Amino acid sequence: LAAVGLDEMSRRREQGAGVGWANAFDVLKAPAIGGIVALGAILIAVFLAWLLAAWAIYQGTLGPSLPPAVSPSQFAQAVLFTAPGQMMIVMGMGTGFVFALLAMMLSVVSFPLLLDRDTGLDTAIATSFRAVLANPGPMALWGLVVAGTLLAGSALAFVGLMVAVPVLGHATWHLYRKLIV
């Protein structure tokens, strides 16, 4: 969602139009702005469900065995060296993978498609799911690239995101163009 303005800039550049940072806000004038906002709301709902699932996993595994106020070192000790903590890690990573996959399948092609063509949100989401299912290897690699780039960009107090997000936004547009002709 944060990079949808960059998709608009990439689209304009591909058409040979002049591009400046102000063009990122042209997405607000897009015919599909309603679908873009709705997809953003869906992704926020997925994120909130992810947080609730993480809280439930914590409460079902490690939560009951920890006192209310615990130091970071005590928490790390409990997570890494107790059976409930290790169960929390395994369940949390599996659940996180499912939610991350859902978020990627919902949005990897949907946002650029909504900008590029006169299509509905249902068609954009279905196309995104089909693109991921038809290209599981490259899409898995793309997901790892996105996760790694965002992690690296976040490492220095989020300053690296100033480079990572524009690069990923532009790359996402090109991925979309390669997948959807």
C-alpha positions as a Markdown table, in Angstrom:
| # | Residue | x | y | z |
|---|---|---|---|---|
| 1 | Leu | 0.0 | 0.0 | 0.0 |
| 2 | Ala | 2.9 | 2.4 | 0.8 |
| 3 | Ala | 4.3 | 1.9 | -2.6 |
| 4 | Val | 1.2 | 2.4 | -4.7 |
| 5 | Gly | 2.2 | 6.0 | -5.5 |
| 6 | Leu | 5.5 | 4.6 | -6.8 |
| 7 | Asp | 3.6 | 2.2 | -9.0 |
| 8 | Glu | 1.9 | 5.3 | -10.5 |
| 9 | Met | 5.2 | 7.0 | -11.1 |
| 10 | Ser | 6.5 | 3.8 | -12.8 |
| 11 | Arg | 3.4 | 3.7 | -15.0 |
| 12 | Arg | 3.8 | 7.3 | -16.1 |
| 13 | Arg | 7.5 | 6.8 | -16.8 |
| 14 | Glu | 6.7 | 3.7 | -18.9 |
| 15 | Gln | 4.2 | 5.8 | -20.9 |
| 16 | Gly | 7.0 | 8.4 | -21.6 |
| 17 | Ala | 5.3 | 11.1 | -19.4 |
| 18 | Gly | 7.3 | 13.4 | -17.2 |
| 19 | Val | 7.7 | 12.1 | -13.6 |
| 20 | Gly | 8.3 | 13.9 | -10.4 |
| 21 | Trp | 7.7 | 13.0 | -6.7 |
| 22 | Ala | 4.4 | 14.9 | -6.9 |
| 23 | Asn | 3.1 | 12.4 | -9.4 |
| 24 | Ala | 3.0 | 9.8 | -6.6 |
| 25 | Phe | -0.1 | 11.6 | -5.4 |
| 26 | Asp | -1.8 | 11.2 | -8.9 |
| 27 | Val | -2.9 | 7.9 | -7.6 |
| 28 | Leu | -5.6 | 9.8 | -5.6 |
| 29 | Lys | -7.1 | 10.8 | -9.0 |
| 30 | Ala | -7.1 | 7.2 | -10.3 |
| 31 | Pro | -10.5 | 5.8 | -11.4 |
| 32 | Ala | -9.9 | 2.8 | -9.2 |
| 33 | Ile | -9.1 | 4.8 | -6.0 |
| 34 | Gly | -12.1 | 3.2 | -4.3 |
| 35 | Gly | -10.7 | -0.3 | -5.0 |
| 36 | Ile | -7.2 | 0.8 | -3.9 |
| 37 | Val | -8.6 | 2.1 | -0.6 |
| 38 | Ala | -10.7 | -1.1 | -0.2 |
| 39 | Leu | -7.7 | -3.3 | -0.8 |
| 40 | Gly | -5.7 | -1.2 | 1.7 |
| 41 | Ala | -8.5 | -1.7 | 4.2 |
| 42 | Ile | -8.4 | -5.5 | 3.5 |
| 43 | Leu | -4.7 | -5.6 | 4.2 |
| 44 | Ile | -5.1 | -3.6 | 7.4 |
| 45 | Ala | -7.8 | -6.2 | 8.5 |
| 46 | Val | -5.3 | -9.0 | 7.6 |
| 47 | Phe | -2.7 | -7.3 | 9.7 |
| 48 | Leu | -5.0 | -6.9 | 12.7 |
| 49 | Ala | -6.1 | -10.5 | 12.4 |
| 50 | Trp | -2.3 | -11.4 | 12.3 |
| 51 | Leu | -1.8 | -9.4 | 15.6 |
| 52 | Leu | -4.8 | -11.2 | 17.2 |
| 53 | Ala | -3.4 | -14.6 | 16.2 |
| 54 | Ala | 0.0 | -13.7 | 17.5 |
| 55 | Trp | -1.5 | -12.6 | 20.8 |
| 56 | Ala | -3.6 | -15.8 | 21.0 |
| 57 | Ile | -0.4 | -17.9 | 20.4 |
| 58 | Tyr | 1.4 | -16.1 | 23.1 |
| 59 | Gln | -1.5 | -16.5 | 25.5 |
| 60 | Gly | -1.8 | -20.2 | 24.7 |
| 61 | Thr | 1.9 | -21.0 | 25.0 |
| 62 | Leu | 4.2 | -18.7 | 27.0 |
| 63 | Gly | 1.8 | -16.2 | 28.5 |
| 64 | Pro | 0.5 | -18.3 | 31.4 |
| 65 | Ser | 4.0 | -19.1 | 32.6 |
| 66 | Leu | 5.4 | -15.6 | 32.8 |
| 67 | Pro | 4.8 | -13.0 | 35.5 |
| 68 | Pro | 3.1 | -9.8 | 34.4 |
| 69 | Ala | 6.3 | -7.7 | 34.6 |
| 70 | Val | 9.3 | -9.5 | 33.1 |
| 71 | Ser | 12.6 | -8.0 | 31.9 |
| 72 | Pro | 13.7 | -8.4 | 28.3 |
| 73 | Ser | 16.4 | -10.9 | 29.3 |
| 74 | Gln | 14.0 | -13.0 | 31.3 |
| 75 | Phe | 11.6 | -12.9 | 28.3 |
| 76 | Ala | 14.3 | -14.0 | 25.9 |
| 77 | Gln | 15.4 | -16.8 | 28.2 |
| 78 | Ala | 11.8 | -18.0 | 28.5 |
| 79 | Val | 11.3 | -17.9 | 24.7 |
| 80 | Leu | 14.5 | -19.6 | 23.7 |
| 81 | Phe | 15.0 | -22.1 | 26.5 |
| 82 | Thr | 11.6 | -23.4 | 27.6 |
| 83 | Ala | 9.2 | -25.8 | 25.8 |
| 84 | Pro | 6.3 | -23.2 | 25.8 |
| 85 | Gly | 8.6 | -20.6 | 24.4 |
| 86 | Gln | 9.9 | -22.9 | 21.6 |
| 87 | Met | 6.3 | -23.9 | 20.8 |
| 88 | Met | 5.4 | -20.2 | 20.6 |
| 89 | Ile | 8.3 | -19.7 | 18.1 |
| 90 | Val | 7.2 | -22.6 | 15.9 |
| 91 | Met | 3.5 | -21.7 | 16.0 |
| 92 | Gly | 4.2 | -18.0 | 15.5 |
| 93 | Met | 6.5 | -18.6 | 12.5 |
| 94 | Gly | 4.0 | -20.9 | 10.8 |
| 95 | Thr | 1.1 | -18.5 | 11.4 |
| 96 | Gly | 3.2 | -15.6 | 10.3 |
| 97 | Phe | 4.0 | -17.4 | 7.1 |
| 98 | Val | 0.4 | -18.0 | 6.3 |
| 99 | Phe | -0.6 | -14.3 | 7.0 |
| 100 | Ala | 2.4 | -13.0 | 5.0 |
| 101 | Leu | 1.5 | -15.3 | 2.1 |
| 102 | Leu | -2.1 | -14.2 | 2.2 |
| 103 | Ala | -1.0 | -10.5 | 2.2 |
| 104 | Met | 1.3 | -11.1 | -0.8 |
| 105 | Met | -1.3 | -13.1 | -2.7 |
| 106 | Leu | -3.8 | -10.3 | -2.2 |
| 107 | Ser | -1.6 | -7.5 | -3.3 |
| 108 | Val | 1.4 | -8.4 | -5.4 |
| 109 | Val | -0.5 | -7.8 | -8.7 |
| 110 | Ser | -3.7 | -6.1 | -7.4 |
| 111 | Phe | -2.4 | -2.6 | -6.7 |
| 112 | Pro | -0.6 | -2.1 | -10.1 |
| 113 | Leu | -3.5 | -3.8 | -12.0 |
| 114 | Leu | -6.0 | -1.4 | -10.4 |
| 115 | Leu | -3.8 | 1.6 | -11.5 |
| 116 | Asp | -3.2 | 0.3 | -14.9 |
| 117 | Arg | -6.5 | -1.1 | -16.1 |
| 118 | Asp | -10.2 | -0.4 | -15.7 |
| 119 | Thr | -10.9 | -3.4 | -13.5 |
| 120 | Gly | -12.8 | -4.2 | -10.3 |
| 121 | Leu | -11.2 | -5.1 | -7.0 |
| 122 | Asp | -12.5 | -8.7 | -7.3 |
| 123 | Thr | -10.8 | -9.2 | -10.6 |
| 124 | Ala | -7.6 | -7.6 | -9.4 |
| 125 | Ile | -7.4 | -9.9 | -6.4 |
| 126 | Ala | -8.3 | -13.0 | -8.4 |
| 127 | Thr | -5.6 | -12.1 | -10.9 |
| 128 | Ser | -3.1 | -11.6 | -8.1 |
| 129 | Phe | -3.9 | -15.0 | -6.6 |
| 130 | Arg | -3.7 | -16.7 | -10.1 |
| 131 | Ala | -0.3 | -15.0 | -10.7 |
| 132 | Val | 1.1 | -16.4 | -7.5 |
| 133 | Leu | -0.3 | -19.8 | -8.0 |
| 134 | Ala | 1.0 | -20.0 | -11.6 |
| 135 | Asn | 4.5 | -18.9 | -10.6 |
| 136 | Pro | 5.2 | -20.3 | -7.1 |
| 137 | Gly | 9.0 | -20.4 | -7.4 |
| 138 | Pro | 9.5 | -16.9 | -8.7 |
| 139 | Met | 6.9 | -15.5 | -6.3 |
| 140 | Ala | 8.5 | -17.2 | -3.3 |
| 141 | Leu | 11.8 | -15.7 | -4.3 |
| 142 | Trp | 10.1 | -12.3 | -4.7 |
| 143 | Gly | 8.6 | -12.6 | -1.2 |
| 144 | Leu | 12.1 | -13.4 | 0.2 |
| 145 | Val | 13.6 | -10.4 | -1.7 |
| 146 | Val | 10.9 | -8.1 | -0.3 |
| 147 | Ala | 11.2 | -9.4 | 3.2 |
| 148 | Gly | 15.0 | -9.2 | 3.1 |
| 149 | Thr | 15.0 | -5.7 | 1.6 |
| 150 | Leu | 12.6 | -4.4 | 4.2 |
| 151 | Leu | 14.5 | -6.0 | 7.0 |
| 152 | Ala | 17.8 | -4.5 | 5.8 |
| 153 | Gly | 16.1 | -1.1 | 5.3 |
| 154 | Ser | 14.7 | -1.2 | 8.8 |
| 155 | Ala | 18.1 | -2.1 | 10.4 |
| 156 | Leu | 19.4 | 1.4 | 10.8 |
| 157 | Ala | 16.4 | 3.0 | 12.6 |
| 158 | Phe | 14.3 | 2.7 | 9.4 |
| 159 | Val | 16.4 | 5.1 | 7.5 |
| 160 | Gly | 17.2 | 2.5 | 4.9 |
| 161 | Leu | 13.5 | 2.3 | 4.0 |
| 162 | Met | 14.0 | 5.6 | 2.1 |
| 163 | Val | 15.9 | 3.6 | -0.4 |
| 164 | Ala | 14.2 | 0.2 | 0.0 |
| 165 | Val | 10.6 | 1.2 | -0.5 |
| 166 | Pro | 11.1 | 3.2 | -3.8 |
| 167 | Val | 13.2 | 0.4 | -5.2 |
| 168 | Leu | 10.6 | -2.2 | -4.2 |
| 169 | Gly | 7.8 | 0.0 | -5.6 |
| 170 | His | 9.4 | 0.3 | -8.9 |
| 171 | Ala | 10.4 | -3.3 | -9.1 |
| 172 | Thr | 6.8 | -4.3 | -8.2 |
| 173 | Trp | 5.6 | -2.4 | -11.2 |
| 174 | His | 8.0 | -4.3 | -13.5 |
| 175 | Leu | 7.1 | -7.6 | -11.9 |
| 176 | Tyr | 3.4 | -6.8 | -12.7 |
| 177 | Arg | 4.3 | -5.9 | -16.3 |
| 178 | Lys | 6.1 | -9.2 | -16.8 |
| 179 | Leu | 3.3 | -11.2 | -15.3 |
| 180 | Ile | 0.3 | -9.4 | -16.8 |
| 181 | Val | 0.6 | -8.6 | -20.5 |
